[in-house]
Coordinates of C-alpha atoms in Angstrom, one line a residue:
M299 CA 21.7 42.7 0.8
I300 CA 23.9 44.3 4.0
R301 CA 20.8 45.6 5.9
N302 CA 18.6 42.9 7.9
I303 CA 15.6 43.7 5.9
C304 CA 12.5 42.1 4.7
K305 CA 11.7 42.6 0.8
I306 CA 7.7 42.3 0.5
K307 CA 5.8 42.6 -3.0
V308 CA 2.3 43.6 -2.7
K309 CA -0.5 43.5 -4.8
G310 CA -3.5 45.9 -4.6
L311 CA -4.8 49.5 -5.4
N312 CA -4.2 53.1 -3.9
Q313 CA -0.9 52.3 -2.7
E314 CA 0.6 55.8 -2.8
K315 CA -2.4 56.4 0.0
Y316 CA -1.4 53.3 2.5
I317 CA 2.2 53.7 1.3
N318 CA 2.3 57.1 3.5
R319 CA -0.1 55.7 6.3
I320 CA 2.6 52.7 7.0
I321 CA 5.4 55.6 6.5
K322 CA 3.8 57.4 9.7
D323 CA 4.8 54.1 12.1
I324 CA 7.2 52.2 9.9
K325 CA 10.6 52.9 8.0
I326 CA 10.5 51.3 4.7
Y327 CA 13.7 50.9 2.2
D328 CA 13.5 51.1 -1.6
Y329 CA 10.2 51.2 -2.6
D330 CA 9.4 50.0 -6.4
R331 CA 6.0 50.4 -8.3
I332 CA 6.0 47.4 -10.8
S333 CA 2.7 48.5 -12.3
K334 CA -0.5 50.1 -10.8
D335 CA -1.7 47.2 -8.6
E336 CA 1.9 45.8 -7.7
F337 CA 4.7 47.2 -5.9
I338 CA 8.0 46.1 -3.6
F339 CA 9.5 48.1 -0.6
G340 CA 11.3 46.6 2.6
V341 CA 11.3 46.7 6.1
E342 CA 13.4 45.7 8.9
Y343 CA 12.7 42.6 10.6
S344 CA 11.3 43.7 13.8
D345 CA 8.6 45.6 11.7
L346 CA 7.4 43.3 9.8
K347 CA 4.8 41.7 11.7
K348 CA 3.2 44.7 12.2
T349 CA 3.7 45.8 8.6
K350 CA 1.7 43.0 7.4
K351 CA -1.0 43.6 10.0
I352 CA -1.7 46.9 8.1
L353 CA -1.6 45.5 5.1
I354 CA -4.1 42.4 5.1
E355 CA -6.3 45.1 7.1
N356 CA -6.4 46.9 4.4
N357 CA -7.3 44.3 2.1
F358 CA -3.9 44.0 0.1
E359 CA -2.0 40.7 -1.5
I360 CA 1.3 39.8 -0.1
I361 CA 2.6 38.0 -2.8
E362 CA 6.5 37.6 -1.4
I363 CA 8.5 38.2 1.5
K364 CA 11.9 37.9 1.2
K365 CA 14.2 38.1 3.9
L366 CA 17.9 39.9 3.6
G367 CA 20.9 40.6 5.2
F368 CA 23.3 39.4 7.9
Y369 CA 20.3 37.5 9.6
K370 CA 19.7 35.3 7.0
L371 CA 23.0 34.2 6.3
F372 CA 23.4 33.3 10.1
L373 CA 20.6 31.1 9.7
N374 CA 21.4 29.6 6.4
F375 CA 25.0 29.2 8.2
F376 CA 23.7 27.3 11.4
S377 CA 21.3 25.3 9.2
S378 CA 24.1 23.6 7.3
I379 CA 26.2 23.1 10.5
G380 CA 23.3 20.9 11.6
L381 CA 22.8 18.5 8.2
I382 CA 26.6 18.2 8.5
V383 CA 26.2 16.7 12.3
G384 CA 22.9 15.0 11.3
F385 CA 24.8 13.3 8.8
L386 CA 27.8 12.3 10.8
L387 CA 25.5 11.0 13.2
S388 CA 23.5 8.8 10.5
L389 CA 26.9 7.6 9.3
M390 CA 27.4 6.5 12.6
L391 CA 24.4 4.9 13.5
I392 CA 24.5 2.8 10.1
F393 CA 27.7 1.4 11.1
F394 CA 26.8 0.4 14.5
Q395 CA 23.9 -1.2 13.3
N396 CA 25.3 -2.9 10.6
I397 CA 27.4 -5.2 12.7
Y398 CA 24.4 -6.9 14.3
I399 CA 21.5 -9.5 12.1
K400 CA 18.1 -8.0 12.3
N401 CA 16.4 -10.2 10.2
Y402 CA 16.1 -14.4 10.0
Q403 CA 15.6 -15.7 6.4
I404 CA 14.4 -19.5 6.6
V405 CA 14.6 -21.1 2.9
G406 CA 13.3 -24.9 2.1
N407 CA 11.6 -25.8 4.9
K408 CA 8.6 -27.7 4.3
D409 CA 7.8 -29.6 7.6
L410 CA 9.5 -27.7 10.3
S411 CA 8.3 -24.6 11.5
T412 CA 10.3 -21.2 10.4
K413 CA 9.5 -19.7 14.0
E414 CA 11.3 -22.8 16.0
I415 CA 14.2 -22.4 14.2
I416 CA 14.5 -18.6 14.4
D417 CA 13.9 -18.6 18.1
F418 CA 16.5 -21.8 18.5
I419 CA 19.2 -19.7 16.7
K420 CA 18.4 -16.5 19.0
D421 CA 18.2 -18.5 21.9
N422 CA 21.6 -20.1 21.2
F423 CA 23.6 -17.7 19.2
V424 CA 24.6 -13.8 19.6
S425 CA 23.3 -11.8 16.9
N426 CA 26.9 -9.7 16.5
K427 CA 28.0 -10.7 12.7
N428 CA 31.8 -10.9 14.0
K429 CA 31.2 -13.3 17.0
I430 CA 29.0 -15.7 15.3
N431 CA 30.3 -18.7 13.4
V432 CA 27.9 -19.9 10.6
K433 CA 29.5 -23.9 10.9
D434 CA 28.5 -23.6 14.7
V435 CA 24.9 -22.4 13.7
E436 CA 24.6 -25.8 10.5
I437 CA 25.9 -28.2 13.5
S438 CA 23.6 -27.1 16.4
L439 CA 20.5 -27.3 13.8
V440 CA 21.3 -30.7 12.3
N441 CA 21.6 -31.9 16.0
E442 CA 18.8 -30.2 17.0
F443 CA 16.4 -31.0 14.2
E444 CA 15.8 -34.6 13.0
N445 CA 14.1 -33.9 10.1
I446 CA 17.2 -31.7 8.8
S447 CA 19.0 -33.7 6.3
Y448 CA 21.4 -31.0 5.4
V449 CA 21.7 -27.2 6.0
S450 CA 23.7 -24.2 5.0
V451 CA 24.0 -20.5 6.8
I452 CA 25.2 -17.7 5.4
I453 CA 25.3 -13.8 6.1
K454 CA 24.1 -11.9 3.8
G455 CA 24.3 -8.1 4.9
Q456 CA 22.1 -8.2 8.2
T457 CA 20.5 -11.3 7.1
L458 CA 21.0 -14.3 8.6
V459 CA 19.9 -17.1 5.6
V460 CA 19.3 -20.4 6.6
N461 CA 19.3 -23.2 3.5
I462 CA 17.1 -26.4 4.8
K463 CA 16.8 -29.7 3.1
E464 CA 14.5 -31.9 5.0
K465 CA 14.4 -36.1 4.9
L466 CA 12.0 -37.7 3.3
L467 CA 9.4 -39.6 4.8
P468 CA 8.4 -43.3 3.8
S469 CA 5.3 -42.1 2.1
E470 CA 7.1 -39.3 0.0
I471 CA 9.8 -41.7 -1.0
Y472 CA 7.1 -44.6 -2.0
G473 CA 4.1 -42.5 -2.8
D474 CA 0.3 -42.1 -1.6
F475 CA -2.2 -42.9 -4.0
S476 CA -4.9 -39.7 -3.3
P477 CA -8.4 -39.4 -4.4
L478 CA -10.0 -37.2 -7.1
F479 CA -11.8 -34.7 -5.3
A480 CA -14.5 -32.2 -6.3
L481 CA -13.1 -28.6 -6.7
F482 CA -16.4 -26.9 -7.3
D483 CA -20.3 -27.5 -6.4
G484 CA -22.2 -28.5 -9.2
K485 CA -24.1 -31.3 -11.1
I486 CA -22.4 -34.5 -13.0
T487 CA -22.7 -34.4 -16.8
K488 CA -20.0 -36.4 -18.3
V489 CA -17.7 -38.9 -16.6
E490 CA -14.0 -40.2 -18.4
L491 CA -12.9 -42.2 -16.4
V492 CA -9.3 -43.5 -16.7
S493 CA -8.4 -45.5 -13.9
G494 CA -10.0 -45.9 -10.3
T495 CA -13.4 -46.6 -8.6
L496 CA -15.9 -44.1 -9.6
N497 CA -18.1 -43.0 -6.7
I498 CA -20.6 -41.1 -8.5
K499 CA -22.8 -40.8 -11.5
V500 CA -24.2 -38.5 -14.1
G501 CA -26.9 -36.5 -12.6
D502 CA -25.4 -36.4 -9.0
I503 CA -25.3 -33.0 -7.6
V504 CA -21.5 -32.9 -5.6
K505 CA -20.2 -30.4 -3.2
K506 CA -16.9 -29.2 -3.2
G507 CA -14.9 -31.9 -1.5
D508 CA -16.5 -34.8 -2.2
I509 CA -14.7 -37.8 -3.4
L510 CA -15.1 -38.3 -7.2
V511 CA -13.3 -41.5 -7.7
F512 CA -11.4 -43.7 -5.0
P513 CA -7.6 -44.4 -5.5
Y514 CA -8.1 -48.4 -6.1
I515 CA -9.8 -50.9 -8.1
L516 CA -11.1 -54.6 -7.6
D517 CA -8.7 -57.3 -8.7
S518 CA -9.9 -61.1 -9.7
Q519 CA -10.2 -62.3 -6.2
G520 CA -11.9 -59.0 -5.0
R521 CA -9.5 -57.3 -2.9
N522 CA -8.4 -53.7 -3.4
K523 CA -5.6 -52.7 -5.0
E524 CA -3.8 -49.4 -5.4
V525 CA -4.1 -47.4 -8.0
E526 CA -3.8 -43.9 -9.5
A527 CA -7.3 -42.1 -9.5
C528 CA -7.4 -40.4 -12.7
A529 CA -10.5 -39.2 -14.6
K530 CA -12.1 -36.5 -16.5
V531 CA -15.4 -35.1 -14.4
Y532 CA -17.4 -32.4 -16.0
A533 CA -20.5 -30.8 -14.1
E534 CA -23.0 -28.0 -14.6
T535 CA -21.8 -25.0 -12.1
W536 CA -23.3 -22.2 -10.7
N537 CA -21.4 -19.0 -11.0
M538 CA -23.3 -16.1 -9.2
G539 CA -23.2 -12.4 -9.3
V540 CA -25.1 -10.2 -6.4
V541 CA -25.3 -6.6 -6.2
E542 CA -27.4 -4.6 -3.8
Y543 CA -29.1 -1.2 -5.3
F544 CA -30.0 1.6 -2.5
D545 CA -32.6 3.9 -4.2
K546 CA -30.9 6.6 -2.2
Y547 CA -27.4 6.7 -1.2
Y548 CA -24.3 9.2 -0.8
E549 CA -21.7 9.7 -3.0
T550 CA -18.3 10.7 -2.0
T551 CA -15.8 12.9 -4.1
R552 CA -13.2 14.9 -4.2
T553 CA -14.1 19.0 -4.1
G554 CA -10.2 19.9 -5.8
K555 CA -9.3 21.3 -2.3
K556 CA -6.1 19.9 -1.0
I557 CA -3.3 20.6 1.5
E558 CA 0.6 19.4 0.7
N559 CA 2.7 18.3 3.6
S560 CA 6.4 17.4 3.2
E561 CA 9.3 16.7 4.9
V562 CA 13.0 16.0 3.8
T563 CA 15.2 13.7 5.7
L564 CA 18.8 12.1 5.4
C565 CA 19.5 8.7 6.0
G566 CA 15.6 8.9 8.3
L567 CA 16.4 11.8 10.4
E568 CA 14.4 14.9 9.5
I569 CA 16.4 17.8 8.8
Y570 CA 13.0 19.8 7.2
K571 CA 9.3 19.9 7.3
N572 CA 6.5 21.9 6.1
K573 CA 3.0 20.9 7.8
K574 CA 0.2 22.8 7.5
E575 CA -3.1 22.8 9.9
N576 CA -5.9 20.4 8.2
K577 CA -9.4 21.8 8.7
F578 CA -11.0 19.6 6.5
K579 CA -14.1 17.8 7.9
L580 CA -14.6 15.0 5.4
F581 CA -11.3 14.0 3.9
E582 CA -8.6 11.5 2.4
E583 CA -4.6 11.0 2.4
E584 CA -2.1 10.0 -0.4
S585 CA 1.5 9.5 0.8
Y586 CA 4.5 8.8 -1.4
S587 CA 8.6 9.5 -1.2
Q588 CA 11.2 10.2 -4.1
D589 CA 14.8 10.3 -3.8
L590 CA 16.5 13.9 -4.0
N591 CA 19.6 12.5 -5.2
K592 CA 20.4 14.5 -8.4
N593 CA 23.6 15.6 -8.8
I594 CA 23.4 15.2 -4.7
I595 CA 26.2 12.4 -3.3
L596 CA 24.4 12.7 0.0
P597 CA 20.7 10.5 0.3
F598 CA 18.3 13.0 0.6
K599 CA 14.8 12.1 0.2
L600 CA 11.4 13.5 0.0
N601 CA 8.2 12.5 1.9
K602 CA 5.0 14.0 0.1
H603 CA 1.7 13.9 2.3
I604 CA -1.5 15.0 0.4
I605 CA -4.8 15.4 2.0
Y606 CA -7.7 15.9 -0.3
E607 CA -11.0 17.4 0.7
L608 CA -13.9 15.5 0.3
E609 CA -18.1 16.0 0.2
S610 CA -20.5 13.7 0.5
V611 CA -23.6 14.2 -1.7
L612 CA -26.9 12.6 -1.2
I613 CA -28.0 10.9 -4.5
E614 CA -31.6 9.5 -5.2
K615 CA -32.3 7.2 -8.4
P616 CA -35.0 4.7 -8.4
F617 CA -34.0 1.4 -9.5
E618 CA -36.3 1.2 -12.7
S619 CA -34.5 4.4 -14.1
V620 CA -30.8 2.3 -13.6
K621 CA -32.3 -1.2 -14.2
E622 CA -30.2 -2.7 -16.8
E623 CA -27.0 -1.0 -15.7
V624 CA -27.0 -2.8 -12.3
I625 CA -28.4 -6.0 -14.3
D626 CA -25.3 -5.4 -16.1
K627 CA -23.0 -5.0 -13.3
A628 CA -24.5 -8.1 -11.7
R629 CA -23.5 -10.1 -14.7
L630 CA -20.1 -8.8 -14.9
N631 CA -19.5 -10.1 -11.1
A632 CA -21.1 -13.6 -12.2
L633 CA -18.3 -13.8 -15.4
K634 CA -15.4 -13.2 -13.2
K635 CA -16.4 -16.4 -11.4
L636 CA -16.0 -18.4 -14.7
L637 CA -12.6 -20.3 -15.6
K638 CA -10.6 -20.1 -18.7
Y639 CA -11.9 -23.6 -20.3
D640 CA -15.9 -22.8 -18.7
I641 CA -18.8 -23.7 -21.6
V642 CA -21.7 -21.3 -20.7
I643 CA -25.2 -23.0 -20.9
K644 CA -27.6 -20.9 -20.0
E645 CA -28.2 -16.9 -18.1
F646 CA -30.7 -15.8 -16.1
Y647 CA -31.5 -13.3 -13.3
S648 CA -33.7 -12.5 -10.6
T649 CA -34.5 -9.0 -8.5
K650 CA -35.9 -9.1 -4.8
S651 CA -37.1 -5.7 -3.6
S652 CA -37.6 -4.1 -0.2
V653 CA -38.0 -0.8 0.9
G654 CA -35.3 1.1 -0.4
I655 CA -33.4 -1.6 -1.9
T656 CA -33.2 -4.0 -4.3
I657 CA -31.0 -7.4 -4.9
V658 CA -30.1 -8.8 -8.0
N659 CA -28.9 -11.7 -8.8
Y660 CA -27.5 -13.2 -11.7
V661 CA -26.6 -16.8 -12.8
I662 CA -24.4 -18.4 -15.2
T663 CA -25.0 -22.1 -15.6
A664 CA -21.5 -23.3 -17.3
E665 CA -19.8 -26.8 -17.8
R666 CA -16.3 -27.2 -16.7
Q667 CA -14.3 -29.9 -15.0
I668 CA -14.5 -30.2 -11.5
G669 CA -12.1 -33.4 -10.6
G670 CA -8.5 -32.3 -8.8
Y671 CA -6.3 -33.2 -5.6
L672 CA -6.4 -31.4 -2.2

């Protein structure tokens, strides 16, 4: 533990032969044979690179290398110093950041632009939390924007929250009647009018956005009288699922090989990093983070970055061999477009083939209520 040596655990045959060869050029310590093909010995730090080269050239597997002695203690000591300094710096950064407003949250605005309100606050008030008066912000907003009837402002953490109540417009006070529109394309099958004037009849084909019922009726003198447009309008709708199938296609899968890179941070400052070179030609990546706060006061965080090797294989399958599977997939795509209370009337599909590609169209005809307000 006092000497600056590296303990090397090695696996391989003919140990004595190669140990004797190493001894000629390198001084070794504490040779210990664990089994017929595993042994441990120590070398000085300065001889580690040369020793590894000899072992690798003679097909030995290096299982583990441990560094011992004052040199390791020296490195650990300065690593700890760096950690403490980084922690103190991060605390200072957090303190200075917390005195400023970083985010603006506008709540309750409907007609007023969020960006316009935020720009006004930024242009007329400082971002220092200790120097901004929320009452002044409230008064300025009411004076600047005519549509504001009431506003309250609070500072929550580093966020300035503005809660707005807008003035009601005349149309909102008294109410406007809106037409009933078609929310889907379809063919009208049944109409149950409650109030208003119909603009369609059974058998008509309508498109999304067409007016189904006007919000008025004709009184006894032939004048329009505003009423709520209300009716249940049913129609046949066409829900289509489409699948394009290629007789030849490339399928990409993982080979099982991967590279794991990681880093440890403290308050956003990187204090440790383990990065390996990516030599994969085709790959995909995944990343995740987790807190290392079990029995530790400091907020350490581990960031993992995993690179998976991929391979792309050419698959050749004629459409006829997977026809039922492709049709089922197209049907599933059509079913996804049905609503909860739709009544299915009929189903059919068609195929269209070209060179190396087949397109399957699956149509489900269903009856549903299509009326609504835009």
